[in-house]
Each structure stands twice: as structure tokens, then as C-alpha cells.
Amino acid sequence: MKKLMLGLGTALVVLSMSLPAMAATTYKYQVKGESAYANFEQSDRCNTTGVYVSAADSVTKVSGAPTPQKQAYLYYWKQNFCTGVYSEGYGSSNDFTSTLNKQLDSANLTGTFTITDPFTGTTKNTDVNINWTGTGDISRGNTRYHYQGAGYSSKYRSIGSDRQANVSGSVTVDGTNIVAGLTGYGGLNSSTSASLEITRR
């Protein structure tokens, strides 16, 4: 019996030494930055108008040196229920000036957008100048999770702060400020997040 046990033990050692090591692939992603959004709306018996503007300024790191990124987005629509006339336009830009900050006290977005009419495909330039002023308390949050499975694991963590903001300024289309007289509201955000994924094969 002792000889049999010794033989089995030796065979297991040899077998374990012959198995190839599992290769691991690691993916890391990190992003931190600030963002702001503004909504302008107004409705009456015949008309409804809405304008949405957002801007983000962040730094992303996947591998190597961090990569600065910034993006602004604009969307508007106007509808006259009495005449049936409807128009809208949308566009984005990464060529703008902003003063987003971690303190969430104020921000500004200034730039020229090329917006597209989705019905006709025509484009036009739109000048945007929006100001945010933080109001009320800052809300802070912390999110994290961890998943472990067969041959795969992932971790994620996000820390962020949000604050409501008063908004003002102009969005000029065809020489007309389309947010003039509209009710506006908005928000400011600062966040940092990171994720780690490991796959074993």
C-alpha cells in the first residue's frame, strides 16, 4: 500500500509540473475630469423650444501617458403646433474654451459648433457662450464593485461630486439667440473612476 501511495504522489507531482501556466491578460482604464450640462426650455399655446448643451474636460489613461480629452455637445429643437413647423439641429465640438473646475463653483463654455439639420442634411455654424454658477450643496458619491468568475475578475471604483447650477448665456443660430427668454437649469460634476480586468486562459 505504501508503494502504491508513493507512486500516486510521484505521478501527481510529475503531472502538475507538466501543466502549462495560465496566461493572464490585464486591462486597466482610468479617467478623471469635470463636466457640465445646461437645459433651456419654454412652452406656450403654440410653441415649444428646447436646447441642451454639455461639456466635458477629462484625462484618460489606458496605457502609457495620460491622454487629455474634451468634448462639447449641442442639441436644439423648435416646434410650432399651430403652423406645424418643426426644426432641430445637433452638433459636437472638441475645439472650444471651457473653465470647468473641481470646486464646482462656476464654469463657462465658449465655442463655435457646426450643427446639422437631420431632415435636410444642411449644416450651419452656431456660436455658444454658456455660464454656470453652482448653487446649493455639493453631493458626493462613491461606487465600487468586484466580480470574480472562472478565469475572469474585474474591479471598478468611481468617486464623484455633483452640484446644481444656475445657467445663462447665449446659443446663436442664424443671428438669433434661441435661449433668450427660456427657463434654464443645469449641473456641474467632477469625478474619478478606474477599472481593472484580468482574464486568464
PDB file of N, CA and C in Angstrom, residues 15-104:
ATOM      1  N   LEU A  15       2.689  15.314 -13.030  1.00  0.00           N
ATOM      2  CA  LEU A  15       1.598  15.867 -13.813  1.00  0.00           C
ATOM      3  C   LEU A  15       1.474  17.365 -13.597  1.00  0.00           C
ATOM      4  N   SER A  16       1.573  17.797 -12.336  1.00  0.00           N
ATOM      5  CA  SER A  16       1.441  19.220 -12.053  1.00  0.00           C
ATOM      6  C   SER A  16       2.585  20.009 -12.648  1.00  0.00           C
ATOM      7  N   MET A  17       3.762  19.441 -12.710  1.00  0.00           N
ATOM      8  CA  MET A  17       4.902  20.147 -13.288  1.00  0.00           C
ATOM      9  C   MET A  17       4.782  20.254 -14.803  1.00  0.00           C
ATOM     10  N   SER A  18       4.018  19.329 -15.404  1.00  0.00           N
ATOM     11  CA  SER A  18       3.914  19.333 -16.857  1.00  0.00           C
ATOM     12  C   SER A  18       2.810  20.253 -17.365  1.00  0.00           C
ATOM     13  N   LEU A  19       1.876  20.726 -16.476  1.00  0.00           N
ATOM     14  CA  LEU A  19       0.801  21.592 -16.907  1.00  0.00           C
ATOM     15  C   LEU A  19       1.331  22.995 -17.211  1.00  0.00           C
ATOM     16  N   PRO A  20       0.915  23.607 -18.333  1.00  0.00           N
ATOM     17  CA  PRO A  20       1.389  24.957 -18.658  1.00  0.00           C
ATOM     18  C   PRO A  20       0.758  25.991 -17.734  1.00  0.00           C
ATOM     19  N   ALA A  21       1.499  27.050 -17.414  1.00  0.00           N
ATOM     20  CA  ALA A  21       0.972  28.138 -16.583  1.00  0.00           C
ATOM     21  C   ALA A  21      -0.088  28.905 -17.369  1.00  0.00           C
ATOM     22  N   MET A  22      -1.159  29.342 -16.678  1.00  0.00           N
ATOM     23  CA  MET A  22      -2.240  30.078 -17.324  1.00  0.00           C
ATOM     24  C   MET A  22      -1.786  31.505 -17.603  1.00  0.00           C
ATOM     25  N   ALA A  23      -1.916  31.924 -18.857  1.00  0.00           N
ATOM     26  CA  ALA A  23      -1.525  33.284 -19.227  1.00  0.00           C
ATOM     27  C   ALA A  23      -2.601  34.258 -18.785  1.00  0.00           C
ATOM     28  N   ALA A  24      -2.191  35.401 -18.266  1.00  0.00           N
ATOM     29  CA  ALA A  24      -3.123  36.413 -17.776  1.00  0.00           C
ATOM     30  C   ALA A  24      -3.030  37.666 -18.633  1.00  0.00           C
ATOM     31  N   THR A  25      -4.204  38.195 -19.034  1.00  0.00           N
ATOM     32  CA  THR A  25      -4.285  39.442 -19.768  1.00  0.00           C
ATOM     33  C   THR A  25      -4.921  40.492 -18.864  1.00  0.00           C
ATOM     34  N   THR A  26      -4.228  41.605 -18.690  1.00  0.00           N
ATOM     35  CA  THR A  26      -4.691  42.650 -17.786  1.00  0.00           C
ATOM     36  C   THR A  26      -5.058  43.903 -18.576  1.00  0.00           C
ATOM     37  N   TYR A  27      -6.230  44.465 -18.247  1.00  0.00           N
ATOM     38  CA  TYR A  27      -6.683  45.703 -18.885  1.00  0.00           C
ATOM     39  C   TYR A  27      -7.009  46.716 -17.800  1.00  0.00           C
ATOM     40  N   LYS A  28      -6.357  47.897 -17.855  1.00  0.00           N
ATOM     41  CA  LYS A  28      -6.594  48.960 -16.884  1.00  0.00           C
ATOM     42  C   LYS A  28      -7.123  50.193 -17.609  1.00  0.00           C
ATOM     43  N   TYR A  29      -8.082  50.846 -16.965  1.00  0.00           N
ATOM     44  CA  TYR A  29      -8.669  52.057 -17.548  1.00  0.00           C
ATOM     45  C   TYR A  29      -8.915  53.068 -16.435  1.00  0.00           C
ATOM     46  N   GLN A  30      -8.447  54.291 -16.634  1.00  0.00           N
ATOM     47  CA  GLN A  30      -8.631  55.351 -15.643  1.00  0.00           C
ATOM     48  C   GLN A  30      -9.086  56.625 -16.351  1.00  0.00           C
ATOM     49  N   VAL A  31     -10.011  57.346 -15.735  1.00  0.00           N
ATOM     50  CA  VAL A  31     -10.459  58.623 -16.288  1.00  0.00           C
ATOM     51  C   VAL A  31     -10.858  59.550 -15.140  1.00  0.00           C
ATOM     52  N   LYS A  32     -10.469  60.796 -15.264  1.00  0.00           N
ATOM     53  CA  LYS A  32     -10.875  61.794 -14.279  1.00  0.00           C
ATOM     54  C   LYS A  32     -11.086  63.125 -14.995  1.00  0.00           C
ATOM     55  N   GLY A  33     -12.023  63.907 -14.465  1.00  0.00           N
ATOM     56  CA  GLY A  33     -12.275  65.188 -15.098  1.00  0.00           C
ATOM     57  C   GLY A  33     -13.547  65.835 -14.603  1.00  0.00           C
ATOM     58  N   GLU A  34     -13.930  66.900 -15.295  1.00  0.00           N
ATOM     59  CA  GLU A  34     -15.096  67.676 -14.926  1.00  0.00           C
ATOM     60  C   GLU A  34     -16.042  67.798 -16.112  1.00  0.00           C
ATOM     61  N   SER A  35     -17.325  68.011 -15.804  1.00  0.00           N
ATOM     62  CA  SER A  35     -18.316  68.165 -16.863  1.00  0.00           C
ATOM     63  C   SER A  35     -19.430  69.089 -16.386  1.00  0.00           C
ATOM     64  N   ALA A  36     -20.220  69.570 -17.337  1.00  0.00           N
ATOM     65  CA  ALA A  36     -21.348  70.447 -17.027  1.00  0.00           C
ATOM     66  C   ALA A  36     -22.416  70.260 -18.096  1.00  0.00           C
ATOM     67  N   TYR A  37     -23.663  70.471 -17.707  1.00  0.00           N
ATOM     68  CA  TYR A  37     -24.757  70.422 -18.680  1.00  0.00           C
ATOM     69  C   TYR A  37     -25.735  71.555 -18.400  1.00  0.00           C
ATOM     70  N   ALA A  38     -26.461  71.948 -19.434  1.00  0.00           N
ATOM     71  CA  ALA A  38     -27.467  73.003 -19.299  1.00  0.00           C
ATOM     72  C   ALA A  38     -28.671  72.653 -20.163  1.00  0.00           C
ATOM     73  N   ASN A  39     -29.855  72.834 -19.595  1.00  0.00           N
ATOM     74  CA  ASN A  39     -31.120  72.649 -20.309  1.00  0.00           C
ATOM     75  C   ASN A  39     -31.884  73.970 -20.319  1.00  0.00           C
ATOM     76  N   PHE A  40     -32.391  74.335 -21.494  1.00  0.00           N
ATOM     77  CA  PHE A  40     -33.254  75.505 -21.622  1.00  0.00           C
ATOM     78  C   PHE A  40     -34.560  75.054 -22.257  1.00  0.00           C
ATOM     79  N   GLU A  41     -35.683  75.445 -21.657  1.00  0.00           N
ATOM     80  CA  GLU A  41     -36.978  75.005 -22.164  1.00  0.00           C
ATOM     81  C   GLU A  41     -38.005  76.121 -22.038  1.00  0.00           C
ATOM     82  N   GLN A  42     -38.969  76.121 -22.951  1.00  0.00           N
ATOM     83  CA  GLN A  42     -40.075  77.075 -22.867  1.00  0.00           C
ATOM     84  C   GLN A  42     -41.221  76.565 -23.731  1.00  0.00           C
ATOM     85  N   SER A  43     -42.442  76.687 -23.239  1.00  0.00           N
ATOM     86  CA  SER A  43     -43.623  76.263 -23.997  1.00  0.00           C
ATOM     87  C   SER A  43     -44.745  77.270 -23.788  1.00  0.00           C
ATOM     88  N   ASP A  44     -45.555  77.459 -24.834  1.00  0.00           N
ATOM     89  CA  ASP A  44     -46.783  78.238 -24.716  1.00  0.00           C
ATOM     90  C   ASP A  44     -47.861  77.547 -25.544  1.00  0.00           C
ATOM     91  N   ARG A  45     -48.918  78.243 -25.862  1.00  0.00           N
ATOM     92  CA  ARG A  45     -50.045  77.604 -26.543  1.00  0.00           C
ATOM     93  C   ARG A  45     -49.663  77.021 -27.892  1.00  0.00           C
ATOM     94  N   CYS A  46     -48.761  77.680 -28.599  1.00  0.00           N
ATOM     95  CA  CYS A  46     -48.411  77.225 -29.941  1.00  0.00           C
ATOM     96  C   CYS A  46     -46.995  76.670 -30.068  1.00  0.00           C
ATOM     97  N   ASN A  47     -46.093  77.125 -29.206  1.00  0.00           N
ATOM     98  CA  ASN A  47     -44.681  76.817 -29.425  1.00  0.00           C
ATOM     99  C   ASN A  47     -44.067  76.063 -28.258  1.00  0.00           C
ATOM    100  N   THR A  48     -43.082  75.243 -28.606  1.00  0.00           N
ATOM    101  CA  THR A  48     -42.211  74.624 -27.596  1.00  0.00           C
ATOM    102  C   THR A  48     -40.781  74.648 -28.127  1.00  0.00           C
ATOM    103  N   THR A  49     -39.863  75.000 -27.262  1.00  0.00           N
ATOM    104  CA  THR A  49     -38.451  75.103 -27.639  1.00  0.00           C
ATOM    105  C   THR A  49     -37.602  74.448 -26.569  1.00  0.00           C
ATOM    106  N   GLY A  50     -36.585  73.738 -26.972  1.00  0.00           N
ATOM    107  CA  GLY A  50     -35.668  73.119 -26.028  1.00  0.00           C
ATOM    108  C   GLY A  50     -34.242  73.173 -26.551  1.00  0.00           C
ATOM    109  N   VAL A  51     -33.310  73.434 -25.658  1.00  0.00           N
ATOM    110  CA  VAL A  51     -31.889  73.493 -26.017  1.00  0.00           C
ATOM    111  C   VAL A  51     -31.105  72.758 -24.939  1.00  0.00           C
ATOM    112  N   TYR A  52     -30.221  71.872 -25.368  1.00  0.00           N
ATOM    113  CA  TYR A  52     -29.370  71.130 -24.428  1.00  0.00           C
ATOM    114  C   TYR A  52     -27.913  71.352 -24.815  1.00  0.00           C
ATOM    115  N   VAL A  53     -27.087  71.705 -23.818  1.00  0.00           N
ATOM    116  CA  VAL A  53     -25.653  71.930 -24.030  1.00  0.00           C
ATOM    117  C   VAL A  53     -24.882  71.191 -22.947  1.00  0.00           C
ATOM    118  N   SER A  54     -23.823  70.509 -23.330  1.00  0.00           N
ATOM    119  CA  SER A  54     -22.965  69.845 -22.342  1.00  0.00           C
ATOM    120  C   SER A  54     -21.508  69.997 -22.744  1.00  0.00           C
ATOM    121  N   ALA A  55     -20.640  69.905 -21.748  1.00  0.00           N
ATOM    122  CA  ALA A  55     -19.202  69.998 -21.992  1.00  0.00           C
ATOM    123  C   ALA A  55     -18.474  69.123 -20.994  1.00  0.00           C
ATOM    124  N   ALA A  56     -17.404  68.493 -21.430  1.00  0.00           N
ATOM    125  CA  ALA A  56     -16.597  67.636 -20.559  1.00  0.00           C
ATOM    126  C   ALA A  56     -15.129  67.838 -20.871  1.00  0.00           C
ATOM    127  N   ASP A  57     -14.329  67.896 -19.818  1.00  0.00           N
ATOM    128  CA  ASP A  57     -12.875  68.041 -19.944  1.00  0.00           C
ATOM    129  C   ASP A  57     -12.250  67.004 -19.028  1.00  0.00           C
ATOM    130  N   SER A  58     -11.558  66.023 -19.618  1.00  0.00           N
ATOM    131  CA  SER A  58     -11.074  64.892 -18.821  1.00  0.00           C
ATOM    132  C   SER A  58      -9.697  64.441 -19.272  1.00  0.00           C
ATOM    133  N   VAL A  59      -9.114  63.560 -18.456  1.00  0.00           N
ATOM    134  CA  VAL A  59      -7.845  62.914 -18.778  1.00  0.00           C
ATOM    135  C   VAL A  59      -8.056  61.412 -18.676  1.00  0.00           C
ATOM    136  N   THR A  60      -7.733  60.696 -19.739  1.00  0.00           N
ATOM    137  CA  THR A  60      -7.934  59.248 -19.791  1.00  0.00           C
ATOM    138  C   THR A  60      -6.596  58.541 -19.897  1.00  0.00           C
ATOM    139  N   LYS A  61      -6.474  57.427 -19.177  1.00  0.00           N
ATOM    140  CA  LYS A  61      -5.253  56.637 -19.250  1.00  0.00           C
ATOM    141  C   LYS A  61      -5.614  55.169 -19.400  1.00  0.00           C
ATOM    142  N   VAL A  62      -5.173  54.575 -20.505  1.00  0.00           N
ATOM    143  CA  VAL A  62      -5.340  53.136 -20.728  1.00  0.00           C
ATOM    144  C   VAL A  62      -3.995  52.461 -20.585  1.00  0.00           C
ATOM    145  N   SER A  63      -3.013  52.969 -21.273  1.00  0.00           N
ATOM    146  CA  SER A  63      -1.635  52.514 -21.132  1.00  0.00           C
ATOM    147  C   SER A  63      -0.732  53.653 -21.573  1.00  0.00           C
ATOM    148  N   GLY A  64       0.424  53.730 -20.973  1.00  0.00           N
ATOM    149  CA  GLY A  64       1.326  54.813 -21.322  1.00  0.00           C
ATOM    150  C   GLY A  64       0.906  56.121 -20.688  1.00  0.00           C
ATOM    151  N   ALA A  65       1.213  57.215 -21.382  1.00  0.00           N
ATOM    152  CA  ALA A  65       0.946  58.544 -20.855  1.00  0.00           C
ATOM    153  C   ALA A  65      -0.546  58.864 -20.891  1.00  0.00           C
ATOM    154  N   PRO A  66      -1.041  59.656 -19.928  1.00  0.00           N
ATOM    155  CA  PRO A  66      -2.446  60.073 -19.924  1.00  0.00           C
ATOM    156  C   PRO A  66      -2.776  60.886 -21.174  1.00  0.00           C
ATOM    157  N   THR A  67      -4.033  60.774 -21.635  1.00  0.00           N
ATOM    158  CA  THR A  67      -4.478  61.467 -22.835  1.00  0.00           C
ATOM    159  C   THR A  67      -5.574  62.472 -22.489  1.00  0.00           C
ATOM    160  N   PRO A  68      -5.325  63.774 -22.680  1.00  0.00           N
ATOM    161  CA  PRO A  68      -6.377  64.769 -22.425  1.00  0.00           C
ATOM    162  C   PRO A  68      -7.486  64.626 -23.476  1.00  0.00           C
ATOM    163  N   GLN A  69      -8.713  64.777 -23.029  1.00  0.00           N
ATOM    164  CA  GLN A  69      -9.858  64.709 -23.932  1.00  0.00           C
ATOM    165  C   GLN A  69     -10.873  65.761 -23.524  1.00  0.00           C
ATOM    166  N   LYS A  70     -11.483  66.397 -24.507  1.00  0.00           N
ATOM    167  CA  LYS A  70     -12.577  67.297 -24.206  1.00  0.00           C
ATOM    168  C   LYS A  70     -13.605  67.237 -25.329  1.00  0.00           C
ATOM    169  N   GLN A  71     -14.864  67.364 -24.935  1.00  0.00           N
ATOM    170  CA  GLN A  71     -15.950  67.222 -25.894  1.00  0.00           C
ATOM    171  C   GLN A  71     -17.134  68.069 -25.435  1.00  0.00           C
ATOM    172  N   ALA A  72     -17.748  68.770 -26.355  1.00  0.00           N
ATOM    173  CA  ALA A  72     -18.956  69.541 -26.072  1.00  0.00           C
ATOM    174  C   ALA A  72     -20.040  69.125 -27.064  1.00  0.00           C
ATOM    175  N   TYR A  73     -21.286  69.191 -26.615  1.00  0.00           N
ATOM    176  CA  TYR A  73     -22.406  68.723 -27.427  1.00  0.00           C
ATOM    177  C   TYR A  73     -23.546  69.736 -27.355  1.00  0.00           C
ATOM    178  N   LEU A  74     -24.223  69.917 -28.474  1.00  0.00           N
ATOM    179  CA  LEU A  74     -25.346  70.839 -28.561  1.00  0.00           C
ATOM    180  C   LEU A  74     -26.497  70.184 -29.319  1.00  0.00           C
ATOM    181  N   TYR A  75     -27.712  70.343 -28.784  1.00  0.00           N
ATOM    182  CA  TYR A  75     -28.912  69.849 -29.467  1.00  0.00           C
ATOM    183  C   TYR A  75     -30.054  70.833 -29.195  1.00  0.00           C
ATOM    184  N   TYR A  76     -30.816  71.172 -30.224  1.00  0.00           N
ATOM    185  CA  TYR A  76     -31.966  72.041 -30.018  1.00  0.00           C
ATOM    186  C   TYR A  76     -33.117  71.614 -30.912  1.00  0.00           C
ATOM    187  N   TRP A  77     -34.322  71.967 -30.492  1.00  0.00           N
ATOM    188  CA  TRP A  77     -35.495  71.706 -31.298  1.00  0.00           C
ATOM    189  C   TRP A  77     -36.504  72.837 -31.074  1.00  0.00           C
ATOM    190  N   LYS A  78     -37.286  73.127 -32.103  1.00  0.00           N
ATOM    191  CA  LYS A  78     -38.331  74.141 -32.035  1.00  0.00           C
ATOM    192  C   LYS A  78     -39.541  73.613 -32.795  1.00  0.00           C
ATOM    193  N   GLN A  79     -40.704  73.716 -32.177  1.00  0.00           N
ATOM    194  CA  GLN A  79     -41.916  73.233 -32.825  1.00  0.00           C
ATOM    195  C   GLN A  79     -43.055  74.218 -32.607  1.00  0.00           C
ATOM    196  N   ASN A  80     -43.770  74.517 -33.702  1.00  0.00           N
ATOM    197  CA  ASN A  80     -44.958  75.350 -33.649  1.00  0.00           C
ATOM    198  C   ASN A  80     -46.167  74.462 -33.937  1.00  0.00           C
ATOM    199  N   PHE A  81     -46.959  74.201 -32.907  1.00  0.00           N
ATOM    200  CA  PHE A  81     -48.104  73.310 -33.063  1.00  0.00           C
ATOM    201  C   PHE A  81     -49.202  73.943 -33.907  1.00  0.00           C
ATOM    202  N   CYS A  82     -49.231  75.264 -33.939  1.00  0.00           N
ATOM    203  CA  CYS A  82     -50.288  75.951 -34.683  1.00  0.00           C
ATOM    204  C   CYS A  82     -50.038  75.927 -36.191  1.00  0.00           C
ATOM    205  N   THR A  83     -48.771  75.999 -36.584  1.00  0.00           N
ATOM    206  CA  THR A  83     -48.444  76.011 -38.017  1.00  0.00           C
ATOM    207  C   THR A  83     -47.890  74.669 -38.502  1.00  0.00           C
ATOM    208  N   GLY A  84     -47.464  73.811 -37.564  1.00  0.00           N
ATOM    209  CA  GLY A  84     -46.894  72.525 -37.946  1.00  0.00           C
ATOM    210  C   GLY A  84     -45.429  72.583 -38.312  1.00  0.00           C
ATOM    211  N   VAL A  85     -44.800  73.738 -38.125  1.00  0.00           N
ATOM    212  CA  VAL A  85     -43.378  73.891 -38.469  1.00  0.00           C
ATOM    213  C   VAL A  85     -42.514  73.310 -37.352  1.00  0.00           C
ATOM    214  N   TYR A  86     -41.536  72.500 -37.752  1.00  0.00           N
ATOM    215  CA  TYR A  86     -40.634  71.877 -36.776  1.00  0.00           C
ATOM    216  C   TYR A  86     -39.206  71.963 -37.303  1.00  0.00           C
ATOM    217  N   SER A  87     -38.267  72.245 -36.405  1.00  0.00           N
ATOM    218  CA  SER A  87     -36.859  72.281 -36.797  1.00  0.00           C
ATOM    219  C   SER A  87     -36.015  71.794 -35.638  1.00  0.00           C
ATOM    220  N   GLU A  88     -34.871  71.242 -35.964  1.00  0.00           N
ATOM    221  CA  GLU A  88     -33.929  70.798 -34.938  1.00  0.00           C
ATOM    222  C   GLU A  88     -32.528  70.766 -35.525  1.00  0.00           C
ATOM    223  N   GLY A  89     -31.555  70.718 -34.640  1.00  0.00           N
ATOM    224  CA  GLY A  89     -30.168  70.640 -35.072  1.00  0.00           C
ATOM    225  C   GLY A  89     -29.306  70.083 -33.957  1.00  0.00           C
ATOM    226  N   TYR A  90     -28.211  69.459 -34.347  1.00  0.00           N
ATOM    227  CA  TYR A  90     -27.304  68.879 -33.355  1.00  0.00           C
ATOM    228  C   TYR A  90     -25.869  68.977 -33.862  1.00  0.00           C
ATOM    229  N   GLY A  91     -24.951  68.972 -32.914  1.00  0.00           N
ATOM    230  CA  GLY A  91     -23.544  69.021 -33.293  1.00  0.00           C
ATOM    231  C   GLY A  91     -22.659  68.841 -32.078  1.00  0.00           C
ATOM    232  N   SER A  92     -21.408  68.550 -32.330  1.00  0.00           N
ATOM    233  CA  SER A  92     -20.431  68.392 -31.258  1.00  0.00           C
ATOM    234  C   SER A  92     -19.138  69.083 -31.659  1.00  0.00           C
ATOM    235  N   SER A  93     -18.301  69.317 -30.666  1.00  0.00           N
ATOM    236  CA  SER A  93     -17.049  70.015 -30.939  1.00  0.00           C
ATOM    237  C   SER A  93     -16.019  69.659 -29.883  1.00  0.00           C
ATOM    238  N   ASN A  94     -14.764  69.589 -30.290  1.00  0.00           N
ATOM    239  CA  ASN A  94     -13.665  69.470 -29.331  1.00  0.00           C
ATOM    240  C   ASN A  94     -12.729  70.674 -29.429  1.00  0.00           C
ATOM    241  N   ASP A  95     -13.208  71.699 -30.128  1.00  0.00           N
ATOM    242  CA  ASP A  95     -12.449  72.947 -30.268  1.00  0.00           C
ATOM    243  C   ASP A  95     -13.239  74.063 -29.591  1.00  0.00           C
ATOM    244  N   PHE A  96     -13.080  74.178 -28.294  1.00  0.00           N
ATOM    245  CA  PHE A  96     -13.812  75.185 -27.532  1.00  0.00           C
ATOM    246  C   PHE A  96     -12.986  75.580 -26.314  1.00  0.00           C
ATOM    247  N   THR A  97     -13.410  76.634 -25.643  1.00  0.00           N
ATOM    248  CA  THR A  97     -12.772  77.096 -24.421  1.00  0.00           C
ATOM    249  C   THR A  97     -13.712  76.844 -23.249  1.00  0.00           C
ATOM    250  N   SER A  98     -13.188  76.265 -22.179  1.00  0.00           N
ATOM    251  CA  SER A  98     -14.016  75.999 -21.006  1.00  0.00           C
ATOM    252  C   SER A  98     -13.228  76.292 -19.739  1.00  0.00           C
ATOM    253  N   THR A  99     -13.974  76.543 -18.647  1.00  0.00           N
ATOM    254  CA  THR A  99     -13.347  76.800 -17.352  1.00  0.00           C
ATOM    255  C   THR A  99     -13.967  75.876 -16.305  1.00  0.00           C
ATOM    256  N   LEU A 100     -14.083  74.606 -16.629  1.00  0.00           N
ATOM    257  CA  LEU A 100     -14.593  73.631 -15.675  1.00  0.00           C
ATOM    258  C   LEU A 100     -13.576  73.433 -14.556  1.00  0.00           C
ATOM    259  N   ASN A 101     -14.050  73.219 -13.314  1.00  0.00           N
ATOM    260  CA  ASN A 101     -13.115  73.048 -12.216  1.00  0.00           C
ATOM    261  C   ASN A 101     -13.678  72.095 -11.168  1.00  0.00           C
ATOM    262  N   LYS A 102     -12.782  71.581 -10.315  1.00  0.00           N
ATOM    263  CA  LYS A 102     -13.157  70.614  -9.291  1.00  0.00           C
ATOM    264  C   LYS A 102     -14.011  71.217  -8.195  1.00  0.00           C
ATOM    265  N   GLN A 103     -13.911  72.516  -7.983  1.00  0.00           N
ATOM    266  CA  GLN A 103     -14.645  73.161  -6.900  1.00  0.00           C
ATOM    267  C   GLN A 103     -16.149  73.246  -7.188  1.00  0.00           C
ATOM    268  N   LEU A 104     -16.527  73.109  -8.455  1.00  0.00           N
ATOM    269  CA  LEU A 104     -17.935  73.141  -8.872  1.00  0.00           C
ATOM    270  C   LEU A 104     -18.622  74.448  -8.485  1.00  0.00           C
TER     271      LEU A 104
END
